[in-house]
Amino acid sequence: MATKMIVGLQYGDEGKGRAVHYEAKNASIVIRATGGSNAGHTVVANGKKYAMHLLPSAIIRPDVLSMIGPGVVADLKILSEEIAQMREAGIKIEKDNFAISERTHITLPHHKQLDRLYEMLKENKVGTTGRGVGTTYEEKARRTNLRMCDLFQEEEKLKHKITENLKVYNVLVAEANFLIEDGVYHEQKFPIITTEEEYEYCMQYKENIQAFITDTHPIIDQAIENNALILIEGAQSFWLDNDHGDYPMTTSSNPNASGTASGAGVGPTLINEVIGVMKAYTSRVGNGPFITELEDETGNLIREWGHEYGTTTGRPRRTGWLDLVMIKHTKNTSGLTSLCVNHLDTIGKLSQIQVCVGYQYKGKTIQHVPIDKENCKPIYQTLKGGWTTEGVTTFEQLPKEARDYIYLIEKYTGVPVKYIGVGADEKRTIIK
């Protein structure tokens, strides 16, 4: 029996989709565990680029069962469109290779409007994607939200649930619209949404996904009993975790390893490996603290060389030096067994590289991450860059400077590096 988990260690966009697709070669099941359509995973395989938001990254492998777990919140429209787009690209998506947990919560049109309303009202804006993910999790916690299983209820019962779910929304937008008319907020008005509108929305997209909705627990149980390889796919990243990350500049779920296991429906004692994915530098989308951020030409070069633009939004990402203090902080909280370091080729283009190995904090030197990261100043170690990974297929073939970079990561964090990404395509993966 073997269950592996892949989680992000920075601010997302580390290349988890690429790592999942690579590891999925020998998997029976790949479970997308958390997050919603705000997560963007990109996989380059056989020269083709695939961008996914809700589908597991292994969906392009027809012999693997790709599953959306109970911890995900799924936008029916986006999921339906994504299935259609992937099929048009020649990807098989049928009942034998794709399943959606009946416990998965649904993102509805009013969740997106609520997302927009909350962001408008906040003085300290998070910079959300506006996909309604946080507001879906909010209603999940309020115990009023719809799940996939609700789509199969009798019309009267489903409409009653929708009505209950819309009560708070319509009260809030009525007040917001009054204030907008009064000139307090200078924004477009928010629509009142009826039960009938959201019911029709559900029925419209139910047709596209109903064949895949099932109880996923027996499937996972059987795979465990058969000693099959299960791969759990995390979304977002540790420092966006709602409990352990840069709150309130976080996502609305728990993308740390424990939260990812819960969202998949697999107990922690069954997980054999936790692979933490990171970049050889740091990038971040949205607002929030960023201790090693580079707001200069070097940061611009890293952004362009690393193609640092959001998969979901297209927004340019903030970029900066690798922060090893942040990475080490995730070691025990996530139970890391190994690392996957991506973009070693990108950072090597710089002739001189800096790596954060400590902070100046309130007059002291520390090597842990305090809750008020804004008061930290980075302490850097300078390394020689200027390497190329072109044509390199083994760790031993890497230039000495590139190997030294990897050795520093291992020594500082105490976690071995298992994989190194030196290009966008999964074939450009070095096994250490």
CSV table of C-alpha atoms in Angstrom, one decimal:
chain,number,residue,atom,x,y,z
A,1,MET,CA,0.0,0.0,0.0
A,2,ALA,CA,1.2,3.4,-0.8
A,3,THR,CA,-0.4,6.8,-0.6
A,4,LYS,CA,1.5,9.9,-1.7
A,5,MET,CA,0.6,13.5,-1.2
A,6,ILE,CA,1.9,16.6,-3.1
A,7,VAL,CA,1.5,20.0,-1.5
A,8,GLY,CA,2.8,23.5,-2.1
A,9,LEU,CA,5.3,25.2,0.3
A,10,GLN,CA,5.2,28.8,-0.8
A,11,TYR,CA,2.3,30.9,-2.2
A,12,GLY,CA,1.0,28.6,-4.8
A,13,ASP,CA,2.0,28.2,-8.5
A,14,GLU,CA,5.0,26.2,-7.5
A,15,GLY,CA,4.4,23.5,-10.2
A,16,LYS,CA,2.3,21.1,-8.3
A,17,GLY,CA,0.3,20.1,-11.4
A,18,ARG,CA,3.5,19.2,-13.1
A,19,ALA,CA,4.7,17.1,-10.1
A,20,VAL,CA,1.3,15.4,-9.8
A,21,HIS,CA,1.3,14.4,-13.5
A,22,TYR,CA,4.8,13.1,-13.2
A,23,GLU,CA,4.0,11.0,-10.1
A,24,ALA,CA,0.7,9.8,-11.5
A,25,LYS,CA,2.5,7.5,-14.0
A,26,ASN,CA,2.1,4.6,-11.6
A,27,ALA,CA,-1.0,5.7,-9.7
A,28,SER,CA,-4.4,4.1,-9.7
A,29,ILE,CA,-6.3,7.1,-8.2
A,30,VAL,CA,-5.4,10.8,-8.1
A,31,ILE,CA,-7.6,12.9,-5.8
A,32,ARG,CA,-7.9,16.7,-6.0
A,33,ALA,CA,-8.5,17.5,-2.3
A,34,THR,CA,-9.0,21.2,-1.6
A,35,GLY,CA,-9.7,24.6,-3.2
A,36,GLY,CA,-11.9,25.6,-6.1
A,37,SER,CA,-11.7,27.2,-9.4
A,38,ASN,CA,-9.3,29.8,-8.0
A,39,ALA,CA,-6.6,27.2,-8.3
A,40,GLY,CA,-4.8,26.9,-11.6
A,41,HIS,CA,-2.6,23.9,-12.4
A,42,THR,CA,-0.6,23.8,-15.6
A,43,VAL,CA,0.8,20.6,-17.1
A,44,VAL,CA,3.0,20.4,-20.2
A,45,ALA,CA,3.1,16.9,-21.6
A,46,ASN,CA,4.3,15.7,-25.0
A,47,GLY,CA,4.7,19.3,-26.2
A,48,LYS,CA,1.1,20.3,-25.3
A,49,LYS,CA,0.1,22.6,-22.6
A,50,TYR,CA,-3.0,21.9,-20.5
A,51,ALA,CA,-4.4,24.4,-18.0
A,52,MET,CA,-6.8,23.1,-15.3
A,53,HIS,CA,-8.7,24.7,-12.5
A,54,LEU,CA,-10.9,22.0,-11.0
A,55,LEU,CA,-10.0,18.8,-12.8
A,56,PRO,CA,-7.1,16.8,-11.2
A,57,SER,CA,-3.8,17.2,-13.1
A,58,ALA,CA,-3.8,13.5,-13.9
A,59,ILE,CA,-6.9,13.7,-16.1
A,60,ILE,CA,-4.7,13.6,-19.2
A,61,ARG,CA,-3.7,10.1,-18.2
A,62,PRO,CA,-6.7,7.9,-19.3
A,63,ASP,CA,-5.6,4.9,-17.3
A,64,VAL,CA,-5.8,6.8,-14.0
A,65,LEU,CA,-9.0,7.5,-12.0
A,66,SER,CA,-9.0,11.2,-11.4
A,67,MET,CA,-11.3,12.2,-8.5
A,68,ILE,CA,-12.6,15.5,-7.1
A,69,GLY,CA,-12.7,15.0,-3.3
A,70,PRO,CA,-15.1,16.3,-0.6
A,71,GLY,CA,-12.8,19.1,0.4
A,72,VAL,CA,-13.1,20.9,-3.0
A,73,VAL,CA,-15.8,23.5,-3.8
A,74,ALA,CA,-16.8,23.2,-7.5
A,75,ASP,CA,-18.2,25.8,-9.8
A,76,LEU,CA,-20.7,23.8,-12.0
A,77,LYS,CA,-20.3,26.1,-15.0
A,78,ILE,CA,-16.5,26.2,-14.9
A,79,LEU,CA,-16.3,22.4,-14.3
A,80,SER,CA,-18.6,21.7,-17.2
A,81,GLU,CA,-16.7,24.0,-19.5
A,82,GLU,CA,-13.4,22.5,-18.5
A,83,ILE,CA,-14.6,19.0,-19.2
A,84,ALA,CA,-15.8,20.1,-22.7
A,85,GLN,CA,-12.5,21.9,-23.4
A,86,MET,CA,-10.4,18.9,-22.4
A,87,ARG,CA,-12.5,16.6,-24.5
A,88,GLU,CA,-12.1,18.9,-27.4
A,89,ALA,CA,-8.3,18.6,-26.9
A,90,GLY,CA,-8.6,14.8,-27.2
A,91,ILE,CA,-8.5,14.0,-23.5
A,92,LYS,CA,-10.7,11.1,-22.3
A,93,ILE,CA,-13.2,12.0,-19.5
A,94,GLU,CA,-15.6,9.1,-18.9
A,95,LYS,CA,-17.1,7.3,-15.9
A,96,ASP,CA,-14.2,4.9,-15.7
A,97,ASN,CA,-11.5,7.6,-15.4
A,98,PHE,CA,-13.2,10.5,-13.6
A,99,ALA,CA,-15.4,10.8,-10.5
A,100,ILE,CA,-16.8,13.6,-8.3
A,101,SER,CA,-17.6,13.0,-4.7
A,102,GLU,CA,-21.2,13.5,-3.9
A,103,ARG,CA,-20.0,15.4,-0.8
A,104,THR,CA,-18.3,18.1,-2.9
A,105,HIS,CA,-19.8,21.5,-2.2
A,106,ILE,CA,-21.1,23.7,-5.1
A,107,THR,CA,-20.2,27.2,-6.0
A,108,LEU,CA,-23.3,29.1,-7.2
A,109,PRO,CA,-23.8,32.5,-8.9
A,110,HIS,CA,-24.6,34.3,-5.7
A,111,HIS,CA,-21.2,33.2,-4.2
A,112,LYS,CA,-19.4,35.2,-6.8
A,113,GLN,CA,-21.5,38.3,-6.2
A,114,LEU,CA,-20.8,37.9,-2.4
A,115,ASP,CA,-17.1,37.6,-3.1
A,116,ARG,CA,-17.3,40.9,-5.1
A,117,LEU,CA,-19.3,42.6,-2.3
A,118,TYR,CA,-17.0,41.5,0.5
A,119,GLU,CA,-13.9,42.7,-1.4
A,120,MET,CA,-15.6,46.0,-2.1
A,121,LEU,CA,-16.3,46.5,1.6
A,122,LYS,CA,-12.8,45.6,2.8
A,123,GLU,CA,-10.4,48.4,3.5
A,124,ASN,CA,-7.5,45.9,3.5
A,125,LYS,CA,-8.3,44.0,0.3
A,126,VAL,CA,-7.1,40.4,-0.1
A,127,GLY,CA,-7.0,40.5,-3.9
A,128,THR,CA,-9.2,37.4,-4.5
A,129,THR,CA,-9.8,35.9,-7.9
A,130,GLY,CA,-13.5,36.7,-7.5
A,131,ARG,CA,-14.5,33.1,-8.2
A,132,GLY,CA,-16.7,32.8,-5.1
A,133,VAL,CA,-14.5,30.2,-3.5
A,134,GLY,CA,-14.3,31.9,0.0
A,135,THR,CA,-18.0,32.6,0.1
A,136,THR,CA,-18.8,29.0,-0.8
A,137,TYR,CA,-16.6,27.8,2.1
A,138,GLU,CA,-18.3,30.4,4.3
A,139,GLU,CA,-21.7,28.9,3.6
A,140,LYS,CA,-20.3,25.4,4.0
A,141,ALA,CA,-19.3,26.4,7.5
A,142,ARG,CA,-22.8,27.9,8.1
A,143,ARG,CA,-24.2,24.5,7.0
A,144,THR,CA,-26.5,26.0,4.4
A,145,ASN,CA,-24.7,25.2,1.2
A,146,LEU,CA,-25.5,22.8,-1.6
A,147,ARG,CA,-23.5,19.6,-2.2
A,148,MET,CA,-23.4,17.5,-5.4
A,149,CYS,CA,-25.8,15.0,-3.9
A,150,ASP,CA,-28.4,17.7,-3.6
A,151,LEU,CA,-28.7,18.0,-7.3
A,152,PHE,CA,-30.6,14.7,-7.3
A,153,GLN,CA,-33.2,15.7,-4.8
A,154,GLU,CA,-36.8,16.3,-5.7
A,155,GLU,CA,-37.5,19.7,-7.2
A,156,GLU,CA,-39.4,21.0,-4.2
A,157,LYS,CA,-36.7,20.0,-1.7
A,158,LEU,CA,-33.9,21.4,-3.8
A,159,LYS,CA,-35.7,24.7,-4.3
A,160,HIS,CA,-36.3,24.9,-0.5
A,161,LYS,CA,-32.5,24.5,0.1
A,162,ILE,CA,-31.7,27.1,-2.5
A,163,THR,CA,-34.2,29.5,-0.9
A,164,GLU,CA,-32.6,29.0,2.5
A,165,ASN,CA,-29.1,29.5,1.0
A,166,LEU,CA,-30.1,32.8,-0.7
A,167,LYS,CA,-31.7,34.5,2.3
A,168,VAL,CA,-28.5,36.0,3.7
A,169,TYR,CA,-27.2,37.0,0.3
A,170,ASN,CA,-30.4,38.9,-0.7
A,171,VAL,CA,-30.5,40.7,2.6
A,172,LEU,CA,-26.9,41.8,2.3
A,173,VAL,CA,-27.1,43.0,-1.3
A,174,ALA,CA,-30.4,44.9,-0.6
A,175,GLU,CA,-28.5,46.9,2.1
A,176,ALA,CA,-25.4,47.3,-0.2
A,177,ASN,CA,-27.6,48.5,-3.0
A,178,PHE,CA,-29.2,51.1,-0.7
A,179,LEU,CA,-25.8,52.4,0.3
A,180,ILE,CA,-24.6,52.5,-3.3
A,181,GLU,CA,-27.7,54.6,-4.2
A,182,ASP,CA,-26.9,56.8,-1.2
A,183,GLY,CA,-23.4,57.4,-2.6
A,184,VAL,CA,-21.5,55.7,0.2
A,185,TYR,CA,-20.0,53.2,-2.2
A,186,HIS,CA,-19.3,54.0,-5.8
A,187,GLU,CA,-19.8,50.5,-7.3
A,188,GLN,CA,-22.3,48.9,-9.6
A,189,LYS,CA,-25.4,47.5,-7.9
A,190,PHE,CA,-25.6,43.8,-7.0
A,191,PRO,CA,-28.4,41.7,-8.5
A,192,ILE,CA,-31.2,40.1,-6.3
A,193,ILE,CA,-31.1,36.4,-7.2
A,194,THR,CA,-34.2,34.3,-7.2
A,195,THR,CA,-34.6,30.6,-6.2
A,196,GLU,CA,-35.8,29.9,-9.7
A,197,GLU,CA,-32.6,31.4,-11.3
A,198,GLU,CA,-30.3,29.3,-9.2
A,199,TYR,CA,-32.4,26.2,-9.6
A,200,GLU,CA,-32.3,26.5,-13.4
A,201,TYR,CA,-28.5,27.1,-13.2
A,202,CYS,CA,-28.1,23.8,-11.3
A,203,MET,CA,-30.3,21.9,-13.8
A,204,GLN,CA,-28.4,23.4,-16.7
A,205,TYR,CA,-25.1,22.1,-15.6
A,206,LYS,CA,-26.2,18.9,-13.8
A,207,GLU,CA,-26.7,17.3,-17.2
A,208,ASN,CA,-23.0,17.6,-17.9
A,209,ILE,CA,-21.6,16.2,-14.7
A,210,GLN,CA,-24.3,13.9,-13.2
A,211,ALA,CA,-22.7,10.7,-14.6
A,212,PHE,CA,-19.5,11.4,-12.6
A,213,ILE,CA,-21.1,12.1,-9.2
A,214,THR,CA,-20.7,9.2,-6.8
A,215,ASP,CA,-19.8,8.0,-3.3
A,216,THR,CA,-16.0,8.0,-3.5
A,217,HIS,CA,-15.4,6.5,-0.1
A,218,PRO,CA,-15.9,2.8,-1.2
A,219,ILE,CA,-13.6,3.4,-4.2
A,220,ILE,CA,-10.8,4.7,-2.0
A,221,ASP,CA,-11.3,2.0,0.5
A,222,GLN,CA,-11.0,-0.7,-2.2
A,223,ALA,CA,-7.9,0.9,-3.6
A,224,ILE,CA,-6.3,0.9,-0.1
A,225,GLU,CA,-7.2,-2.8,0.5
A,226,ASN,CA,-5.7,-3.6,-2.9
A,227,ASN,CA,-2.4,-1.9,-2.0
A,228,ALA,CA,-2.9,0.4,-5.0
A,229,LEU,CA,-1.0,3.7,-5.3
A,230,ILE,CA,-3.2,6.7,-4.4
A,231,LEU,CA,-1.9,10.2,-5.1
A,232,ILE,CA,-3.4,13.2,-3.3
A,233,GLU,CA,-3.2,16.5,-5.1
A,234,GLY,CA,-3.0,19.7,-3.1
A,235,ALA,CA,-4.1,23.1,-4.3
A,236,GLN,CA,-2.8,26.6,-3.3
A,237,SER,CA,0.0,26.3,-0.7
A,238,PHE,CA,1.1,26.3,2.9
A,239,TRP,CA,1.5,30.1,3.3
A,240,LEU,CA,-2.1,30.6,2.0
A,241,ASP,CA,-3.4,28.2,4.6
A,242,ASN,CA,-6.3,29.7,6.6
A,243,ASP,CA,-4.8,28.5,9.9
A,244,HIS,CA,-1.0,28.5,9.3
A,245,GLY,CA,-0.5,31.0,6.6
A,246,ASP,CA,-0.4,34.8,6.3
A,247,TYR,CA,-3.9,35.3,7.6
A,248,PRO,CA,-5.9,37.2,6.5
A,249,MET,CA,-4.1,37.3,3.2
A,250,THR,CA,-4.9,33.6,2.7
A,251,THR,CA,-7.2,31.3,0.8
A,252,SER,CA,-10.3,30.0,2.5
A,253,SER,CA,-9.3,26.3,3.0
A,254,ASN,CA,-6.5,24.4,4.6
A,255,PRO,CA,-3.9,23.5,1.8
A,256,ASN,CA,-1.4,22.2,4.4
A,257,ALA,CA,-0.8,18.5,4.4
A,258,SER,CA,-3.3,17.7,7.2
A,259,GLY,CA,-6.1,19.7,5.5
A,260,THR,CA,-5.3,18.1,2.2
A,261,ALA,CA,-5.6,14.6,3.6
A,262,SER,CA,-8.9,15.5,5.2
A,263,GLY,CA,-10.2,17.0,1.9
A,264,ALA,CA,-9.3,13.8,0.1
A,265,GLY,CA,-10.8,11.5,2.7
A,266,VAL,CA,-7.6,9.6,3.5
A,267,GLY,CA,-6.4,9.2,7.1
A,268,PRO,CA,-2.9,10.5,8.0
A,269,THR,CA,-1.5,7.1,9.0
A,270,LEU,CA,-2.1,5.8,5.5
A,271,ILE,CA,0.1,8.5,3.9
A,272,ASN,CA,3.6,7.2,3.1
A,273,GLU,CA,5.1,10.2,1.4
A,274,VAL,CA,4.5,14.0,1.5
A,275,ILE,CA,6.3,15.7,-1.3
A,276,GLY,CA,6.6,19.4,-0.9
A,277,VAL,CA,6.8,21.4,-4.1
A,278,MET,CA,8.7,24.7,-4.3
A,279,LYS,CA,10.4,27.0,-6.8
A,280,ALA,CA,14.1,27.9,-6.7
A,281,TYR,CA,12.8,31.4,-6.1
A,282,THR,CA,9.6,32.8,-4.6
A,283,SER,CA,6.5,34.2,-6.3
A,284,ARG,CA,3.1,35.4,-5.1
A,285,VAL,CA,-0.2,36.5,-6.5
A,286,GLY,CA,-2.3,39.0,-4.6
A,287,ASN,CA,-1.7,41.0,-1.5
A,288,GLY,CA,0.2,40.1,1.6
A,289,PRO,CA,3.6,40.0,3.2
A,290,PHE,CA,6.6,39.0,1.0
A,291,ILE,CA,9.9,39.3,2.8
A,292,THR,CA,12.2,38.6,-0.1
A,293,GLU,CA,10.2,40.5,-2.8
A,294,LEU,CA,12.2,42.1,-5.6
A,295,GLU,CA,10.6,45.2,-7.0
A,296,ASP,CA,13.4,45.9,-9.5
A,297,GLU,CA,14.8,44.7,-12.8
A,298,THR,CA,16.0,41.4,-11.3
A,299,GLY,CA,12.4,40.7,-10.2
A,300,ASN,CA,11.2,41.6,-13.7
A,301,LEU,CA,13.7,39.2,-15.2
A,302,ILE,CA,12.6,36.3,-13.0
A,303,ARG,CA,9.0,37.1,-13.9
A,304,GLU,CA,9.6,37.0,-17.6
A,305,TRP,CA,12.0,34.0,-17.6
A,306,GLY,CA,9.7,32.0,-15.3
A,307,HIS,CA,6.5,33.1,-17.1
A,308,GLU,CA,5.1,34.3,-13.8
A,309,TYR,CA,1.5,35.1,-14.8
A,310,GLY,CA,-1.5,33.5,-13.1
A,311,THR,CA,-3.0,30.4,-14.7
A,312,THR,CA,-6.5,31.5,-13.5
A,313,THR,CA,-6.3,35.3,-13.8
A,314,GLY,CA,-3.4,36.1,-16.0
A,315,ARG,CA,-2.2,38.6,-13.3
A,316,PRO,CA,1.6,39.2,-13.2
A,317,ARG,CA,3.0,37.5,-10.1
A,318,ARG,CA,5.2,39.3,-7.6
A,319,THR,CA,8.7,37.7,-7.5
A,320,GLY,CA,11.6,37.5,-5.2
A,321,TRP,CA,14.6,35.4,-3.8
A,322,LEU,CA,14.1,32.0,-2.3
A,323,ASP,CA,13.2,32.2,1.4
A,324,LEU,CA,14.5,29.0,3.1
A,325,VAL,CA,13.2,30.1,6.5
A,326,MET,CA,9.7,29.8,5.1
A,327,ILE,CA,10.4,26.4,3.5
A,328,LYS,CA,11.9,25.0,6.7
A,329,HIS,CA,8.9,26.2,8.7
A,330,THR,CA,6.6,23.9,6.7
A,331,LYS,CA,8.8,20.8,7.3
A,332,ASN,CA,7.1,19.5,10.5
A,333,THR,CA,3.7,21.1,10.1
A,334,SER,CA,3.4,19.3,6.8
A,335,GLY,CA,5.4,16.2,7.7
A,336,LEU,CA,7.6,16.5,4.6
A,337,THR,CA,9.5,13.5,3.4
A,338,SER,CA,11.0,15.0,0.3
A,339,LEU,CA,11.1,18.1,-1.9
A,340,CYS,CA,10.5,18.9,-5.6
A,341,VAL,CA,12.4,22.0,-6.6
A,342,ASN,CA,11.2,23.6,-9.8
A,343,HIS,CA,12.6,26.4,-12.0
A,344,LEU,CA,16.3,25.6,-11.3
A,345,ASP,CA,16.9,26.5,-14.9
A,346,THR,CA,15.2,29.9,-14.4
A,347,ILE,CA,17.2,31.1,-11.4
A,348,GLY,CA,20.4,29.9,-12.9
A,349,LYS,CA,20.2,32.5,-15.6
A,350,LEU,CA,21.2,35.1,-13.0
A,351,SER,CA,25.0,35.5,-12.5
A,352,GLN,CA,24.6,36.1,-8.8
A,353,ILE,CA,21.8,34.7,-6.6
A,354,GLN,CA,20.7,35.5,-3.1
A,355,VAL,CA,19.0,33.1,-0.7
A,356,CYS,CA,17.3,34.1,2.5
A,357,VAL,CA,18.7,32.1,5.5
A,358,GLY,CA,17.4,34.1,8.4
A,359,TYR,CA,15.6,37.3,9.5
A,360,GLN,CA,16.4,40.4,11.4
A,361,TYR,CA,13.4,40.7,13.7
A,362,LYS,CA,13.0,43.2,16.6
A,363,GLY,CA,16.8,43.6,17.0
A,364,LYS,CA,17.5,39.8,16.9
A,365,THR,CA,18.5,37.3,14.3
A,366,ILE,CA,16.0,34.5,14.0
A,367,GLN,CA,15.5,31.4,11.8
A,368,HIS,CA,11.8,30.9,12.2
A,369,VAL,CA,8.7,32.7,10.9
A,370,PRO,CA,6.9,35.0,13.3
A,371,ILE,CA,3.3,35.9,13.0
A,372,ASP,CA,4.1,39.5,12.0
A,373,LYS,CA,6.2,38.8,9.0
A,374,GLU,CA,6.0,42.5,8.0
A,375,ASN,CA,8.6,43.3,10.7
A,376,CYS,CA,11.2,40.8,9.3
A,377,LYS,CA,14.2,41.9,7.2
A,378,PRO,CA,15.9,39.1,5.2
A,379,ILE,CA,19.4,37.9,5.8
A,380,TYR,CA,20.9,36.7,2.6
A,381,GLN,CA,23.6,34.2,1.6
A,382,THR,CA,25.0,34.9,-1.8
A,383,LEU,CA,25.7,32.1,-4.3
A,384,LYS,CA,27.1,32.0,-7.8
A,385,GLY,CA,24.7,31.6,-10.7
A,386,GLY,CA,25.2,31.6,-14.4
A,387,TRP,CA,24.5,28.0,-15.0
A,388,THR,CA,22.6,26.3,-17.8
A,389,THR,CA,20.6,23.0,-17.6
A,390,GLU,CA,20.2,22.6,-21.3
A,391,GLY,CA,20.7,18.9,-22.2
A,392,VAL,CA,21.1,17.9,-18.5
A,393,THR,CA,19.3,14.7,-17.6
A,394,THR,CA,20.9,13.6,-14.3
A,395,PHE,CA,21.9,15.4,-11.1
A,396,GLU,CA,25.6,14.6,-11.7
A,397,GLN,CA,25.4,16.4,-15.0
A,398,LEU,CA,24.3,19.7,-13.4
A,399,PRO,CA,26.9,22.4,-13.1
A,400,LYS,CA,28.6,22.5,-9.7
A,401,GLU,CA,26.9,25.8,-8.9
A,402,ALA,CA,23.5,24.3,-9.5
A,403,ARG,CA,24.3,21.3,-7.4
A,404,ASP,CA,25.5,23.6,-4.6
A,405,TYR,CA,22.2,25.4,-4.7
A,406,ILE,CA,20.3,22.1,-4.2
A,407,TYR,CA,22.7,21.1,-1.4
A,408,LEU,CA,22.1,24.3,0.4
A,409,ILE,CA,18.3,23.7,0.3
A,410,GLU,CA,18.7,20.2,1.7
A,411,LYS,CA,21.2,21.2,4.4
A,412,TYR,CA,19.1,24.2,5.6
A,413,THR,CA,15.7,22.5,5.6
A,414,GLY,CA,16.8,19.0,6.6
A,415,VAL,CA,14.6,17.5,3.8
A,416,PRO,CA,16.1,15.6,0.8
A,417,VAL,CA,15.4,16.9,-2.7
A,418,LYS,CA,13.7,14.1,-4.7
A,419,TYR,CA,12.9,15.9,-8.0
A,420,ILE,CA,14.3,18.9,-9.8
A,421,GLY,CA,12.4,20.7,-12.6
A,422,VAL,CA,14.6,22.2,-15.3
A,423,GLY,CA,11.9,23.0,-17.9
A,424,ALA,CA,8.2,23.2,-18.4
A,425,ASP,CA,7.7,19.7,-19.8
A,426,GLU,CA,7.5,16.9,-17.4
A,427,LYS,CA,10.3,15.2,-19.3
A,428,ARG,CA,12.6,17.9,-18.1
A,429,THR,CA,12.6,16.4,-14.6
A,430,ILE,CA,15.8,15.2,-12.9
A,431,ILE,CA,15.5,12.5,-10.2
A,432,LYS,CA,18.1,13.1,-7.6
